[in-house]
Amino acid sequence: MNIAFIGLGNMGAPMARNLIKAGHRLLVVDVNAAVLQQFADEGAQVAASPRQAAAECELLITMLPAASHVRAVYLGEDGVLAGLRAGTPAVDCSTIDPGTIRDVAAQAAKQGVVLADAPVSGGTGGAAAGTLTFMVGAPEAAFAQLQPVLAQMGRSIVHCGEVGTGQIAKICNNLLLGISMIGVAEAMALGDALGIDTQVLAGIINTSTGRCWSSDTYNPWPGVIDTAPAARGYSGGFAAQLMLKDLGLATEAARQAQQPVMLGALAQQLYQAMNQRGEGGLDFSAIVNGYRRPR
Ligand code: NAD
C-alpha cells in the first residue's frame, strides 16, 4: 500500500520503519531535513509537502507534536486536505485535545474524507518494537479499514468510539502516568535518602502493591532499568514538555467538564517547574532530579 507518513520524530520514525518492514511504500514529510535524508536512504520517497503526500497515497498517517502542528499540516495552504482525495482514509496519531481533532475531522468530512484519531501509548520502545496501544476514535467502518495497518505498528488496537474518544482515553491515561511517575520518583528518592539500596527497593516495589509501569519498565532512578531513559541521561524518550502539554490537555478538559483533577494540577505544576529549570527536553522521568540530593 502507498502510505503517506507525516512527522518522523521520536515516535513517528520507528512507527514508519515498521510499515516499511511490513512491505509498504512510504511517502514521508517532516520539517527536519536530516530525518528525511535517513528515510530516503531507507527507501522511502520524500514528498514536497503534506498536500503532495496526501494526493499520492492510499492511506495517510500523521504523528505530530501538538494541536497547532496538526492544524497547520491538515488545514494549511499546502496541507493534507488540499491534496487528499475523497475516500482516502486518514488517521492522526498525535496526542492533542479532542476538540481540535473533531474540528479538523469535520472539515475533512466536507470533502468526503474520514479522519480518525488514534493516539498511542507504549513510548519510543513500544514504537520500535511494534507493540504500541492505539486508542482509536472513528466510525466502525473506518476502524475496520485502519485496524490491519495499525496492527503492523502496535499490539493492541482498541476502538474507543467516535472521533475524539481516542484522545479522551489518551489524556486520561497520561494524567495517571504523569502522576504515577512523580510517585515513583518520590518513593525511590526517599528510599535512597533513608539508606536502602535502590535496586533492592525497586525489586520490592515491582513485586509489591506499589508496582506500576513507571516503576517496572521506566523507573526514573539511574541504574535500575537498563532500557529506561534514566540509563542514558534521560535522552530520547517522552520529553517532559510533551508530558506538560498532555497534563494541560487533561486539566483543560477537566475545567470544561467541571471535574476536579487535584493531583493532575499539582503534577502539571511540577513538570512546569522542571521545564522552567531548562529540563523540558529531557525525558519526563527526569522529574526525579527535583528529589535527588547533591552527591
Ligand atoms: P517529536 O517532537 O519527537 O516528533 C514530532 C515530529 O514532527 C518531528 O520530527 C518534527 O520535525 C515533525 N514536525 C513538526 N511540525 C511539522 C510540520 N509542520 N510538518 C511536518 N513535520 C513536522 O515528538 P514525538 O515524541 O514523536 O511525539 C509525537 C506525538 O506523540 C506527540 O503528540 C506526543 O505527545 C505523542 N506521544 C509521544 C510519546 C513518546 O514517548 N515520545 C508517547 C506517546 C505519545
Tab-separated table of C-alpha atoms and ligand atoms in Angstrom, residues 6-12 29-32 63-65 69 73 94-95 120 123-124 170 237-238 242 245-246, ligand 1:
chain	number	residue	atom	x	y	z
A	6	ILE	CA	3.946	12.935	8.234
A	7	GLY	CA	6.002	13.559	11.401
A	8	LEU	CA	9.078	11.350	11.785
A	9	GLY	CA	10.147	12.223	15.328
A	10	ASN	CA	10.890	10.044	18.350
A	11	MET	CA	7.643	8.128	17.797
A	12	GLY	CA	6.836	8.621	14.126
A	29	VAL	CA	7.109	14.519	5.151
A	30	ASP	CA	8.845	16.304	8.017
A	31	VAL	CA	10.335	19.750	8.627
A	32	ASN	CA	13.597	18.101	9.675
A	63	MET	CA	2.365	11.861	14.166
A	64	LEU	CA	2.979	15.485	15.195
A	65	PRO	CA	3.854	17.235	18.456
A	69	HIS	CA	1.068	21.379	14.123
A	73	VAL	CA	-0.411	20.173	8.451
A	94	SER	CA	-0.591	12.740	17.783
A	95	THR	CA	-1.798	13.484	21.312
A	120	VAL	CA	-0.755	5.812	21.164
A	123	GLY	CA	6.675	5.019	24.445
A	124	THR	CA	9.560	5.005	21.994
A	170	LYS	CA	-5.154	9.059	25.939
A	237	GLY	CA	12.158	9.180	25.486
A	238	PHE	CA	8.991	11.165	26.142
A	242	LEU	CA	5.162	16.828	25.933
A	245	LYS	CA	1.303	19.526	27.201
A	246	ASP	CA	-0.721	16.378	27.979
B	1	NAD	P1	8.767	14.673	18.272
B	1	NAD	O1	8.816	16.120	18.580
B	1	NAD	O2	9.970	13.801	18.508
B	1	NAD	O3	8.357	14.444	16.725
B	1	NAD	C1	7.491	15.264	16.015
B	1	NAD	C2	7.965	15.318	14.563
B	1	NAD	O4	7.046	16.145	13.823
B	1	NAD	C3	9.357	15.919	14.393
B	1	NAD	O5	10.146	15.109	13.547
B	1	NAD	C4	9.077	17.281	13.760
B	1	NAD	O6	10.134	17.735	12.930
B	1	NAD	C5	7.833	16.970	12.973
B	1	NAD	N1	7.044	18.155	12.622
B	1	NAD	C6	6.732	19.226	13.401
B	1	NAD	N2	5.996	20.115	12.709
B	1	NAD	C7	5.857	19.609	11.472
B	1	NAD	C8	5.214	20.061	10.299
B	1	NAD	N3	4.560	21.240	10.258
B	1	NAD	N4	5.250	19.287	9.188
B	1	NAD	C9	5.904	18.097	9.205
B	1	NAD	N5	6.545	17.613	10.292
B	1	NAD	C10	6.509	18.351	11.404
B	1	NAD	O7	7.510	14.113	19.075
B	1	NAD	P2	7.208	12.580	19.459
B	1	NAD	O8	7.868	12.260	20.746
B	1	NAD	O9	7.427	11.732	18.250
B	1	NAD	O10	5.626	12.701	19.769
B	1	NAD	C11	4.673	12.847	18.724
B	1	NAD	C12	3.296	12.804	19.368
B	1	NAD	O11	3.125	11.546	20.032
B	1	NAD	C13	3.067	13.896	20.429
B	1	NAD	O12	1.756	14.364	20.339
B	1	NAD	C14	3.310	13.144	21.740
B	1	NAD	O13	2.575	13.722	22.818
B	1	NAD	C15	2.805	11.757	21.401
B	1	NAD	N6	3.421	10.651	22.140
B	1	NAD	C16	4.762	10.623	22.394
B	1	NAD	C17	5.297	9.547	23.102
B	1	NAD	C18	6.786	9.457	23.408
B	1	NAD	O14	7.163	8.583	24.227
B	1	NAD	N7	7.627	10.271	22.782
B	1	NAD	C19	4.471	8.504	23.540
B	1	NAD	C20	3.123	8.543	23.221
B	1	NAD	C21	2.598	9.624	22.512
